[in-house]
């Protein structure tokens, strides 16, 4: 099917042709005609599938007729992070170049007064992060009663970041007679319940099973000693003649250490994480996009959903403890049908998380090698360890899954409440401060990252000391302690 069969205007088609697109992606094929009909959409799609254009293109045509009134935006797009919001704004520039729509970005880290001036003039498309938007709405500077179209994007990420209460408040301020487009990379129960409340008779469109990694990404896992990870990474960069890559770490402090180490060894590297100020984040990303910075050492929180055209490589310096993060990390490469490669560096104790990931994605990740370094391959029992240990921990000590029974420094790279079963059993979402978008997302993101500042151990798997005592006949890995971090 070609773009011309989707019902888009001549102007939109011209903009698409200028962008160099020949064929709509599956999500575009399914969603665009439905959105143009005025129907609600419930979309399961990851970033990298062409999801943004699937809602921006028809919105541009829907909003082409009519004028915005002061302080009453005609459409609203909610994004979990400032980077994603800025990326959607870019899409409107690209796809809306033959239209005269006013588009405004409302994100934390920018002065409220400047944003108020924009809103006062009247905007057709408002793209915002929830916290900052709610600040404006509650100050009376922004009226959501005129919304024709409401987009809630990356809903599962909103849940991760504790934004859902804000989203619910915002939806209450929107008129009941509106068109709602709701997208999520995954569809856990909590998200589906929200969708049921926000959407009216939606058309469901789904382009990839919730947790399947992009088909085009060539994946490998390489087992190395903890102390060998940095040399291994450098060797791999040379071995594969990598021109540019994202390098993901689980812990924020490792991002700085690794970046400095790479720079010391002559690599052109920068860092990106939620503790950085917004201008610093924007500048780092821009520098990477321009090609001035070649390697970006980053956290999940900062890099999720970021679209860098033609990124050839992603390295996972640590194995993510939440399997779904793996899918998002590798999804930075191999986007929009291009070939990409993802190499994970794992230690033996991390094998359990590799096992979890393989169960989630339904396939084994091939083992790779790194020239000149000794690799240690775990046996199958190590990969199976995670599931076994979780079950037996439950039996031993059910309190271990409660927040108060967890170690103070949680090893997870994102909040626990995410997609782990029923809301009623999940820990209460952490309260967010108002004005939390200023410095906002950064604070929420930083909090999420703070949790990951500890060695890679089980998910709150508190194992009583007596169980760790080595007994005759115990295997090595069952009593193994998490690796100590070495200073570089
Ligand atoms: P998204 O999933 O919206 O983040 O889009 C991922 C990437 O795909 C972006 O770089 C888009 O520019 C690109 N893209 C979107 N639609 C198409 C298309 N029909 N053909 C080729 N590339 C596309």
CSV table of C-alpha atoms and ligand atoms in Angstrom, one decimal:
chain,number,residue,atom,x,y,z
A,1,UNK,CA,0.0,0.0,0.0
A,2,UNK,CA,1.3,3.5,-0.8
A,3,UNK,CA,0.9,6.7,1.2
A,4,UNK,CA,-1.5,8.0,-1.4
A,5,UNK,CA,-4.1,5.4,-0.4
A,6,UNK,CA,-4.3,6.4,3.2
A,7,UNK,CA,-6.5,9.4,2.7
A,8,UNK,CA,-3.9,12.1,3.5
A,9,UNK,CA,-4.0,15.6,1.9
A,10,UNK,CA,-1.8,16.6,-1.0
A,11,UNK,CA,0.3,18.8,1.3
A,12,UNK,CA,0.9,16.0,3.8
A,13,UNK,CA,1.8,13.6,0.9
A,14,UNK,CA,4.3,16.2,-0.4
A,15,UNK,CA,5.9,16.5,3.0
A,16,UNK,CA,6.1,12.7,3.3
A,17,UNK,CA,7.8,12.5,-0.1
A,18,UNK,CA,10.2,15.3,0.9
A,19,UNK,CA,11.1,13.2,4.0
A,20,UNK,CA,12.1,10.5,1.6
A,21,UNK,CA,9.5,7.9,2.6
A,22,UNK,CA,8.3,5.6,-0.1
A,23,UNK,CA,6.1,3.2,1.8
A,24,UNK,CA,4.0,3.6,5.0
A,25,UNK,CA,5.2,1.4,7.8
A,26,UNK,CA,2.6,-1.1,9.2
A,27,UNK,CA,1.6,1.1,12.0
A,28,UNK,CA,1.1,4.0,9.6
A,29,UNK,CA,-0.9,1.8,7.2
A,30,UNK,CA,-3.2,0.7,10.0
A,31,UNK,CA,-3.6,3.9,12.1
A,32,UNK,CA,-3.6,6.8,9.6
A,33,UNK,CA,-7.0,6.0,7.9
A,34,UNK,CA,-8.6,5.3,11.3
A,35,UNK,CA,-7.4,8.6,12.8
A,36,UNK,CA,-8.6,10.4,9.7
A,37,UNK,CA,-12.1,8.9,10.3
A,38,UNK,CA,-12.1,10.5,13.7
A,39,UNK,CA,-11.9,7.2,15.7
A,40,UNK,CA,-10.0,6.6,18.9
A,41,UNK,CA,-7.0,4.4,18.5
A,42,UNK,CA,-5.3,2.0,20.9
A,43,UNK,CA,-1.9,1.4,19.5
A,44,UNK,CA,0.7,-1.2,20.6
A,45,UNK,CA,3.9,-0.1,18.9
A,46,UNK,CA,7.4,0.6,19.9
A,47,UNK,CA,9.4,3.6,18.9
A,48,UNK,CA,11.2,2.9,15.7
A,49,UNK,CA,8.1,1.6,13.9
A,50,UNK,CA,7.1,5.0,12.5
A,51,UNK,CA,4.6,5.5,15.3
A,52,UNK,CA,5.1,9.2,15.5
A,53,UNK,CA,4.1,9.9,11.9
A,54,UNK,CA,1.1,7.5,12.3
A,55,UNK,CA,-0.5,10.1,14.6
A,56,UNK,CA,1.2,13.4,13.5
A,57,UNK,CA,0.3,13.1,9.8
A,58,UNK,CA,-3.4,12.6,10.2
A,59,UNK,CA,-3.5,15.2,13.0
A,60,UNK,CA,-2.0,17.8,10.7
A,61,UNK,CA,-4.9,17.2,8.2
A,62,UNK,CA,-7.5,17.1,10.9
A,63,UNK,CA,-6.3,20.4,12.4
A,64,UNK,CA,-5.8,22.1,9.0
A,65,UNK,CA,-9.2,23.7,9.1
A,66,UNK,CA,-9.9,26.0,12.1
A,67,UNK,CA,-8.1,28.4,14.3
A,68,UNK,CA,-6.8,28.2,17.8
A,69,UNK,CA,-8.1,30.5,20.5
A,70,UNK,CA,-5.9,32.0,23.1
A,71,UNK,CA,-5.0,29.6,25.9
A,72,UNK,CA,-7.1,26.9,24.4
A,73,UNK,CA,-4.9,24.4,22.4
A,74,UNK,CA,-6.8,22.4,19.8
A,75,UNK,CA,-4.8,19.2,20.4
A,76,UNK,CA,-2.5,17.9,23.0
A,77,UNK,CA,0.3,15.3,22.9
A,78,UNK,CA,1.6,14.0,26.2
A,79,UNK,CA,5.1,12.5,26.2
A,80,UNK,CA,7.0,11.1,29.2
A,81,UNK,CA,10.3,12.8,28.5
A,82,UNK,CA,11.4,16.1,27.2
A,83,UNK,CA,13.5,14.5,24.5
A,84,UNK,CA,10.5,12.6,23.2
A,85,UNK,CA,8.4,15.8,23.3
A,86,UNK,CA,11.1,17.6,21.4
A,87,UNK,CA,11.3,14.8,18.9
A,88,UNK,CA,7.5,14.9,18.2
A,89,UNK,CA,7.9,18.7,17.7
A,90,UNK,CA,10.5,18.0,15.1
A,91,UNK,CA,8.1,15.6,13.4
A,92,UNK,CA,5.5,18.4,13.1
A,93,UNK,CA,8.1,20.6,11.5
A,94,UNK,CA,8.9,17.9,8.9
A,95,UNK,CA,5.4,16.6,8.2
A,96,UNK,CA,3.6,19.9,8.7
A,97,UNK,CA,5.9,22.0,6.5
A,98,UNK,CA,3.1,22.8,3.9
A,99,UNK,CA,0.6,23.6,6.7
A,100,UNK,CA,0.4,26.6,8.9
A,101,UNK,CA,-0.1,25.0,12.3
A,102,UNK,CA,1.2,26.6,15.4
A,103,UNK,CA,3.0,24.0,17.5
A,104,UNK,CA,4.3,24.7,21.1
A,105,UNK,CA,6.4,22.6,23.4
A,106,UNK,CA,5.6,22.7,27.1
A,107,UNK,CA,8.4,21.0,29.0
A,108,UNK,CA,10.2,21.4,32.3
A,109,UNK,CA,13.5,23.3,32.4
A,110,UNK,CA,12.1,26.2,30.4
A,111,UNK,CA,10.7,29.4,32.1
A,112,UNK,CA,6.9,29.3,32.7
A,113,UNK,CA,6.5,32.9,31.5
A,114,UNK,CA,7.9,32.2,28.1
A,115,UNK,CA,5.6,29.3,27.8
A,116,UNK,CA,2.6,31.3,29.0
A,117,UNK,CA,3.3,33.8,26.2
A,118,UNK,CA,3.2,31.0,23.6
A,119,UNK,CA,-0.1,29.6,25.0
A,120,UNK,CA,-1.6,33.1,25.2
A,121,UNK,CA,-1.2,33.4,21.4
A,122,UNK,CA,-3.2,30.2,20.8
A,123,UNK,CA,-1.7,26.9,19.6
A,124,UNK,CA,-3.0,24.2,17.4
A,125,UNK,CA,-0.7,21.5,18.7
A,126,UNK,CA,0.6,21.5,22.2
A,127,UNK,CA,3.3,18.9,23.0
A,128,UNK,CA,4.0,18.5,26.7
A,129,UNK,CA,5.3,16.4,29.6
A,130,UNK,CA,2.5,15.9,32.1
A,131,UNK,CA,3.9,17.6,35.2
A,132,UNK,CA,4.7,21.0,33.6
A,133,UNK,CA,1.4,20.9,31.7
A,134,UNK,CA,-0.6,20.3,34.9
A,135,UNK,CA,1.2,23.3,36.5
A,136,UNK,CA,0.0,25.5,33.7
A,137,UNK,CA,-3.5,24.1,33.8
A,138,UNK,CA,-3.8,24.5,37.5
A,139,UNK,CA,-2.6,28.1,37.4
A,140,UNK,CA,-5.5,28.8,35.0
A,141,UNK,CA,-3.1,29.8,32.3
A,142,UNK,CA,-4.2,26.9,30.1
A,143,UNK,CA,-7.7,25.6,29.2
A,144,UNK,CA,-8.0,22.1,28.0
A,145,UNK,CA,-11.7,22.4,27.2
A,146,UNK,CA,-11.1,23.0,23.5
A,147,UNK,CA,-9.2,19.9,22.8
A,148,UNK,CA,-10.2,18.1,19.6
A,149,UNK,CA,-7.5,15.5,19.7
A,150,UNK,CA,-5.6,14.1,22.7
A,151,UNK,CA,-2.6,11.8,22.2
A,152,UNK,CA,-1.1,9.8,25.1
A,153,UNK,CA,2.2,8.5,23.9
A,154,UNK,CA,4.5,5.9,25.5
A,155,UNK,CA,1.9,5.2,28.2
A,156,UNK,CA,3.9,2.4,29.7
A,157,UNK,CA,6.8,4.8,30.2
A,158,UNK,CA,4.4,7.2,31.9
A,159,UNK,CA,3.6,4.5,34.3
A,160,UNK,CA,7.3,3.7,34.9
A,161,UNK,CA,7.9,7.3,35.7
A,162,UNK,CA,4.9,7.8,38.1
A,163,UNK,CA,3.1,10.2,35.7
A,164,UNK,CA,-0.2,8.4,35.5
A,165,UNK,CA,-1.9,10.4,38.3
A,166,UNK,CA,-1.0,13.6,36.5
A,167,UNK,CA,-2.3,12.1,33.2
A,168,UNK,CA,-5.5,11.2,34.8
A,169,UNK,CA,-6.0,14.7,36.2
A,170,UNK,CA,-5.3,16.1,32.7
A,171,UNK,CA,-7.7,13.8,31.0
A,172,UNK,CA,-10.4,15.0,33.4
A,173,UNK,CA,-9.8,18.5,32.2
A,174,UNK,CA,-10.3,17.5,28.6
A,175,UNK,CA,-13.7,17.5,27.0
A,176,UNK,CA,-15.5,14.2,26.8
A,177,UNK,CA,-16.2,14.6,23.1
A,178,UNK,CA,-12.7,14.4,21.8
A,179,UNK,CA,-10.6,12.0,19.8
A,180,UNK,CA,-8.1,10.1,21.8
A,181,UNK,CA,-5.0,8.3,20.5
A,182,UNK,CA,-3.2,6.1,23.0
A,183,UNK,CA,0.1,4.4,22.3
A,184,UNK,CA,2.2,2.1,24.4
A,185,UNK,CA,5.1,-0.1,23.6
A,186,UNK,CA,3.7,-2.8,25.9
A,187,UNK,CA,0.2,-3.4,27.2
A,188,UNK,CA,0.4,-4.5,30.8
A,189,UNK,CA,-2.9,-4.8,32.8
A,190,UNK,CA,-2.6,-1.3,34.3
A,191,UNK,CA,-2.2,0.3,30.9
A,192,UNK,CA,-5.1,-1.6,29.4
A,193,UNK,CA,-7.3,-0.5,32.3
A,194,UNK,CA,-6.3,3.1,31.7
A,195,UNK,CA,-7.0,2.8,28.0
A,196,UNK,CA,-10.4,1.4,28.7
A,197,UNK,CA,-11.2,4.5,30.8
A,198,UNK,CA,-9.8,7.1,28.4
A,199,UNK,CA,-10.9,5.7,25.0
A,200,UNK,CA,-14.2,5.3,23.4
A,201,UNK,CA,-14.7,2.3,21.1
A,202,UNK,CA,-11.1,2.4,19.9
A,203,UNK,CA,-9.7,0.7,16.9
A,204,UNK,CA,-6.8,-1.5,18.2
A,205,UNK,CA,-3.7,-1.5,16.1
A,206,UNK,CA,-0.7,-3.5,17.0
A,207,UNK,CA,2.5,-3.8,14.9
A,208,UNK,CA,4.8,-6.0,17.0
A,209,UNK,CA,4.2,-8.3,19.9
A,210,UNK,CA,4.7,-6.2,23.1
A,211,UNK,CA,8.2,-7.3,23.9
A,212,UNK,CA,9.7,-8.5,20.6
A,213,UNK,CA,13.0,-6.8,19.7
A,214,UNK,CA,13.3,-5.2,16.3
A,215,UNK,CA,13.7,-8.0,13.8
A,216,UNK,CA,16.5,-6.2,12.1
A,217,UNK,CA,18.8,-6.1,15.1
A,218,UNK,CA,21.6,-8.6,15.1
A,219,UNK,CA,22.2,-9.5,18.7
A,220,UNK,CA,25.1,-11.0,20.6
A,221,UNK,CA,26.0,-11.6,24.2
A,222,UNK,CA,29.6,-11.9,25.3
A,223,UNK,CA,30.6,-13.2,28.7
A,224,UNK,CA,33.6,-11.4,30.3
A,225,UNK,CA,34.9,-10.9,33.9
A,226,UNK,CA,33.5,-7.8,35.5
A,227,UNK,CA,37.0,-6.2,35.5
A,228,UNK,CA,37.4,-6.9,31.8
A,229,UNK,CA,34.3,-5.1,30.6
A,230,UNK,CA,36.0,-1.8,29.7
A,231,UNK,CA,38.9,-3.5,27.8
A,232,UNK,CA,36.3,-5.8,26.1
A,233,UNK,CA,34.3,-2.8,25.0
A,234,UNK,CA,37.3,-1.0,23.6
A,235,UNK,CA,38.4,-4.2,21.8
A,236,UNK,CA,34.9,-4.6,20.3
A,237,UNK,CA,34.8,-1.0,19.1
A,238,UNK,CA,38.1,-1.6,17.3
A,239,UNK,CA,37.2,-5.1,16.1
A,240,UNK,CA,33.9,-4.0,14.5
A,241,UNK,CA,35.3,-0.6,13.4
A,242,UNK,CA,32.3,1.0,15.1
A,243,UNK,CA,31.7,4.5,13.9
A,244,UNK,CA,29.0,5.5,16.4
A,245,UNK,CA,27.0,3.8,19.2
A,246,UNK,CA,24.9,4.1,22.3
A,247,UNK,CA,26.5,2.4,25.3
A,248,UNK,CA,24.0,1.6,28.0
A,249,UNK,CA,25.0,1.2,31.7
A,250,UNK,CA,22.7,0.2,34.5
A,251,UNK,CA,24.3,2.5,37.1
A,252,UNK,CA,24.6,6.2,36.8
A,253,UNK,CA,28.0,6.3,38.4
A,254,UNK,CA,29.3,3.9,35.8
A,255,UNK,CA,28.3,6.2,33.0
A,256,UNK,CA,30.7,8.9,34.2
A,257,UNK,CA,33.5,6.3,34.8
A,258,UNK,CA,33.1,4.6,31.5
A,259,UNK,CA,32.8,7.9,29.6
A,260,UNK,CA,36.0,9.2,31.1
A,261,UNK,CA,37.8,5.9,30.5
A,262,UNK,CA,36.7,5.9,26.8
A,263,UNK,CA,37.9,9.5,26.4
A,264,UNK,CA,41.2,8.7,28.1
A,265,UNK,CA,41.7,6.0,25.5
A,266,UNK,CA,41.0,8.4,22.7
A,267,UNK,CA,37.4,7.7,21.9
A,268,UNK,CA,35.0,10.6,21.2
A,269,UNK,CA,32.5,9.9,24.0
A,270,UNK,CA,29.8,11.9,25.8
A,271,UNK,CA,27.3,11.0,28.5
A,272,UNK,CA,23.6,11.2,28.8
A,273,UNK,CA,21.5,10.6,31.9
A,274,UNK,CA,18.6,12.0,33.9
A,275,UNK,CA,20.8,13.9,36.4
A,276,UNK,CA,22.0,16.3,33.7
A,277,UNK,CA,20.4,19.7,33.2
A,278,UNK,CA,18.0,20.0,30.3
A,279,UNK,CA,20.3,22.3,28.3
A,280,UNK,CA,23.2,19.8,28.8
A,281,UNK,CA,21.1,16.9,27.7
A,282,UNK,CA,19.9,18.7,24.6
A,283,UNK,CA,23.4,19.8,23.7
A,284,UNK,CA,24.8,16.3,24.1
A,285,UNK,CA,22.1,14.8,21.9
A,286,UNK,CA,22.5,17.5,19.3
A,287,UNK,CA,26.2,16.9,19.3
A,288,UNK,CA,25.6,13.2,18.8
A,289,UNK,CA,23.1,13.9,16.0
A,290,UNK,CA,25.5,16.2,14.3
A,291,UNK,CA,28.2,13.5,14.6
A,292,UNK,CA,30.4,15.7,16.7
A,293,UNK,CA,30.1,13.1,19.5
A,294,UNK,CA,30.4,9.5,18.3
A,295,UNK,CA,29.7,7.4,21.4
A,296,UNK,CA,27.0,8.2,23.9
A,297,UNK,CA,27.2,6.4,27.3
A,298,UNK,CA,23.8,6.6,28.7
A,299,UNK,CA,21.0,5.4,31.0
A,300,UNK,CA,17.7,3.9,30.0
A,301,UNK,CA,15.8,6.8,31.3
A,302,UNK,CA,17.6,9.4,29.2
A,303,UNK,CA,17.8,7.3,26.0
A,304,UNK,CA,14.4,5.7,25.8
A,305,UNK,CA,12.6,6.4,22.6
A,306,UNK,CA,15.3,8.6,21.2
A,307,UNK,CA,15.5,8.4,17.5
A,308,UNK,CA,18.9,8.7,15.9
A,309,UNK,CA,18.8,8.0,12.2
A,310,UNK,CA,21.1,5.1,11.2
A,311,UNK,CA,22.6,4.3,14.5
A,312,UNK,CA,24.6,1.2,13.6
A,313,UNK,CA,25.5,-0.2,17.1
A,314,UNK,CA,24.2,-0.5,20.6
A,315,UNK,CA,26.3,-1.8,23.4
A,316,UNK,CA,24.9,-3.0,26.7
A,317,UNK,CA,27.7,-2.6,29.1
A,318,UNK,CA,25.5,-4.2,31.8
A,319,UNK,CA,22.6,-6.6,31.4
A,320,UNK,CA,19.4,-4.9,32.3
A,321,UNK,CA,17.7,-6.4,35.3
A,322,UNK,CA,14.3,-5.7,33.8
A,323,UNK,CA,14.1,-7.7,30.6
A,324,UNK,CA,11.9,-5.2,28.8
A,325,UNK,CA,14.6,-2.6,29.1
A,326,UNK,CA,16.7,-4.9,26.9
A,327,UNK,CA,14.2,-4.6,24.2
A,328,UNK,CA,14.1,-0.8,24.5
A,329,UNK,CA,17.9,-0.5,24.5
A,330,UNK,CA,18.5,-2.6,21.4
A,331,UNK,CA,15.6,-0.8,19.8
A,332,UNK,CA,17.8,2.3,19.4
A,333,UNK,CA,19.5,0.6,16.5
A,334,UNK,CA,18.0,-1.2,13.5
A,335,UNK,CA,15.3,1.5,13.3
A,336,UNK,CA,12.9,1.9,10.4
A,337,UNK,CA,14.1,-1.2,8.6
A,338,UNK,CA,17.8,-0.5,8.8
A,339,UNK,CA,20.3,-3.1,10.0
A,340,UNK,CA,21.6,-2.7,13.5
A,341,UNK,CA,23.7,-4.6,15.9
A,342,UNK,CA,23.4,-5.0,19.7
A,343,UNK,CA,26.2,-6.5,21.8
A,344,UNK,CA,25.7,-7.2,25.4
A,345,UNK,CA,28.6,-7.6,27.8
A,346,UNK,CA,27.6,-10.0,30.6
A,347,UNK,CA,29.4,-11.3,33.6
A,348,UNK,CA,28.6,-14.8,35.0
A,349,UNK,CA,26.4,-13.4,37.7
A,350,UNK,CA,24.5,-11.5,35.1
A,351,UNK,CA,23.7,-14.7,33.2
A,352,UNK,CA,20.4,-15.0,35.1
A,353,UNK,CA,19.2,-11.8,33.6
A,354,UNK,CA,20.3,-12.9,30.1
A,355,UNK,CA,18.1,-16.0,30.8
A,356,UNK,CA,15.2,-13.8,31.7
A,357,UNK,CA,15.6,-11.8,28.5
A,358,UNK,CA,15.8,-14.9,26.3
A,359,UNK,CA,12.6,-16.1,27.9
A,360,UNK,CA,11.0,-12.8,27.2
A,361,UNK,CA,12.1,-12.5,23.6
A,362,UNK,CA,11.5,-16.2,23.0
A,363,UNK,CA,14.9,-16.9,21.5
A,364,UNK,CA,18.5,-17.4,22.5
A,365,UNK,CA,20.9,-14.5,22.1
A,366,UNK,CA,23.9,-15.9,20.1
A,367,UNK,CA,27.2,-15.9,22.0
A,368,UNK,CA,29.8,-13.6,20.5
A,369,UNK,CA,33.5,-13.3,21.0
A,370,UNK,CA,35.9,-10.5,21.6
A,371,UNK,CA,39.4,-10.8,20.2
A,372,UNK,CA,42.2,-11.3,22.7
A,373,UNK,CA,40.1,-11.5,25.9
A,374,UNK,CA,39.1,-14.6,27.8
A,375,UNK,CA,35.4,-15.2,27.8
A,376,UNK,CA,33.6,-17.3,30.3
A,377,UNK,CA,30.5,-19.0,29.2
A,378,UNK,CA,27.9,-19.7,31.8
A,379,UNK,CA,26.1,-23.1,31.8
A,380,UNK,CA,22.4,-23.4,31.4
A,381,UNK,CA,21.8,-23.7,35.1
A,382,UNK,CA,23.1,-20.2,35.6
A,383,UNK,CA,20.7,-18.8,33.1
A,384,UNK,CA,17.8,-20.7,34.7
A,385,UNK,CA,18.9,-19.4,38.2
A,386,UNK,CA,16.8,-16.3,38.1
A,387,UNK,CA,13.5,-18.1,37.8
A,388,UNK,CA,14.5,-20.8,40.3
A,389,UNK,CA,15.8,-18.3,42.8
A,390,UNK,CA,12.7,-16.0,42.5
A,391,UNK,CA,10.4,-18.9,43.2
A,392,UNK,CA,12.4,-20.3,46.1
A,393,UNK,CA,12.8,-16.8,47.6
A,394,UNK,CA,9.0,-16.4,47.5
A,395,UNK,CA,8.7,-19.7,49.4
A,396,UNK,CA,11.3,-18.8,51.9
A,397,UNK,CA,10.4,-15.2,52.7
A,398,UNK,CA,7.4,-13.6,51.1
A,399,UNK,CA,8.2,-10.3,52.7
A,400,UNK,CA,11.2,-10.0,50.4
A,401,UNK,CA,9.0,-8.6,47.7
A,402,UNK,CA,7.7,-5.8,49.8
A,403,UNK,CA,9.3,-2.4,49.4
A,404,UNK,CA,10.4,-2.2,53.1
A,405,UNK,CA,12.1,-5.6,52.8
A,406,UNK,CA,14.1,-4.5,49.8
A,407,UNK,CA,17.6,-3.3,50.0
A,408,UNK,CA,17.9,0.5,50.3
A,409,UNK,CA,19.7,0.9,47.1
A,410,UNK,CA,17.5,-1.0,44.6
A,411,UNK,CA,19.3,-2.6,41.8
A,412,UNK,CA,16.5,-2.1,39.3
A,413,UNK,CA,16.9,0.5,36.5
A,414,UNK,CA,13.3,1.6,36.9
A,415,UNK,CA,10.6,1.7,39.5
A,416,UNK,CA,9.3,-1.6,40.7
A,417,UNK,CA,5.6,-1.0,40.1
A,418,UNK,CA,6.0,-1.4,36.4
A,419,UNK,CA,4.1,-4.3,34.8
A,420,UNK,CA,4.7,-6.8,37.5
A,421,UNK,CA,1.2,-7.9,37.9
A,422,UNK,CA,-1.8,-6.4,39.6
A,423,UNK,CA,-1.8,-2.8,40.7
A,424,UNK,CA,-3.4,-3.9,44.0
A,425,UNK,CA,-0.3,-5.9,44.8
A,426,UNK,CA,2.2,-3.5,43.5
A,427,UNK,CA,3.9,-1.0,45.9
A,428,UNK,CA,2.2,2.4,45.8
A,429,UNK,CA,3.5,4.7,43.2
A,430,UNK,CA,5.9,7.2,44.7
A,431,UNK,CA,4.5,10.6,45.2
A,432,UNK,CA,5.8,13.1,42.9
A,433,UNK,CA,6.3,16.7,43.8
A,434,UNK,CA,4.3,19.3,42.0
A,435,UNK,CA,6.2,21.3,39.5
A,436,UNK,CA,8.0,18.1,39.0
A,437,UNK,CA,8.8,19.0,35.5
A,438,UNK,CA,10.8,21.9,36.7
A,439,UNK,CA,13.5,20.7,36.9
A,440,UNK,CA,10.9,18.2,36.4
A,441,UNK,CA,11.2,15.1,34.4
A,442,UNK,CA,14.9,15.3,35.3
A,443,UNK,CA,14.0,14.8,38.9
A,444,UNK,CA,11.6,12.0,38.2
A,445,UNK,CA,14.0,10.4,35.8
A,446,UNK,CA,16.9,11.0,38.2
A,447,UNK,CA,14.9,9.3,40.9
A,448,UNK,CA,14.3,6.3,38.7
A,449,UNK,CA,18.0,6.2,37.9
A,450,UNK,CA,19.0,6.7,41.5
A,451,UNK,CA,17.5,3.3,42.2
A,452,UNK,CA,19.9,1.7,39.9
A,453,UNK,CA,23.0,2.9,41.7
A,454,UNK,CA,23.9,-0.4,43.2
A,455,UNK,CA,25.6,-3.6,42.1
A,456,UNK,CA,23.7,-6.0,40.0
A,457,UNK,CA,22.0,-8.4,42.4
A,458,UNK,CA,18.6,-9.9,42.4
A,459,UNK,CA,15.3,-8.0,42.2
A,460,UNK,CA,15.0,-7.4,45.9
A,461,UNK,CA,16.0,-11.0,46.4
A,462,UNK,CA,16.9,-10.7,50.0
A,463,UNK,CA,18.6,-14.0,50.8
A,464,UNK,CA,19.2,-14.6,54.5
A,465,UNK,CA,22.9,-14.9,55.4
A,466,UNK,CA,22.7,-18.5,56.5
A,467,UNK,CA,21.6,-19.5,53.0
A,468,UNK,CA,24.7,-18.0,51.6
A,469,UNK,CA,27.0,-20.0,53.8
A,470,UNK,CA,29.0,-22.3,51.6
A,471,UNK,CA,28.2,-26.0,52.2
A,472,UNK,CA,30.1,-29.0,51.0
A,473,UNK,CA,28.9,-29.7,47.5
A,474,UNK,CA,27.7,-26.1,46.8
A,475,UNK,CA,28.3,-25.0,43.3
A,476,UNK,CA,30.4,-21.8,42.7
A,477,UNK,CA,27.7,-19.5,41.4
A,478,UNK,CA,25.1,-20.2,44.2
A,479,UNK,CA,27.4,-18.6,46.8
A,480,UNK,CA,28.9,-16.0,44.5
A,481,UNK,CA,28.8,-12.4,45.7
A,482,UNK,CA,28.1,-9.6,43.2
A,483,UNK,CA,31.2,-8.3,41.6
A,484,UNK,CA,33.0,-5.4,43.3
A,485,UNK,CA,33.2,-2.3,41.2
A,486,UNK,CA,36.8,-1.4,40.5
A,487,UNK,CA,38.0,2.1,40.3
A,488,UNK,CA,39.4,3.0,36.9
B,1,LIG,P1,9.3,6.6,15.2
B,1,LIG,O1,8.9,5.1,15.5
B,1,LIG,O2,8.1,7.4,15.1
B,1,LIG,O3,10.2,7.0,16.3
B,1,LIG,O4,10.1,6.6,13.8
B,1,LIG,C1,11.3,6.0,13.7
B,1,LIG,C2,12.0,6.5,12.4
B,1,LIG,O5,11.4,6.1,11.2
B,1,LIG,C3,12.1,8.0,12.3
B,1,LIG,O6,13.4,8.4,12.0
B,1,LIG,C4,11.3,8.4,11.1
B,1,LIG,O7,11.8,9.5,10.4
B,1,LIG,C5,11.3,7.1,10.3
B,1,LIG,N1,10.1,6.8,9.5
B,1,LIG,C6,8.9,7.0,9.8
B,1,LIG,N2,8.0,6.7,8.9
B,1,LIG,C7,8.8,6.2,7.9
B,1,LIG,C8,8.5,5.6,6.6
B,1,LIG,N3,7.3,5.4,6.1
B,1,LIG,N4,9.5,5.2,5.8
B,1,LIG,C9,10.8,5.4,6.3
B,1,LIG,N5,11.1,5.9,7.4
B,1,LIG,C10,10.1,6.3,8.2
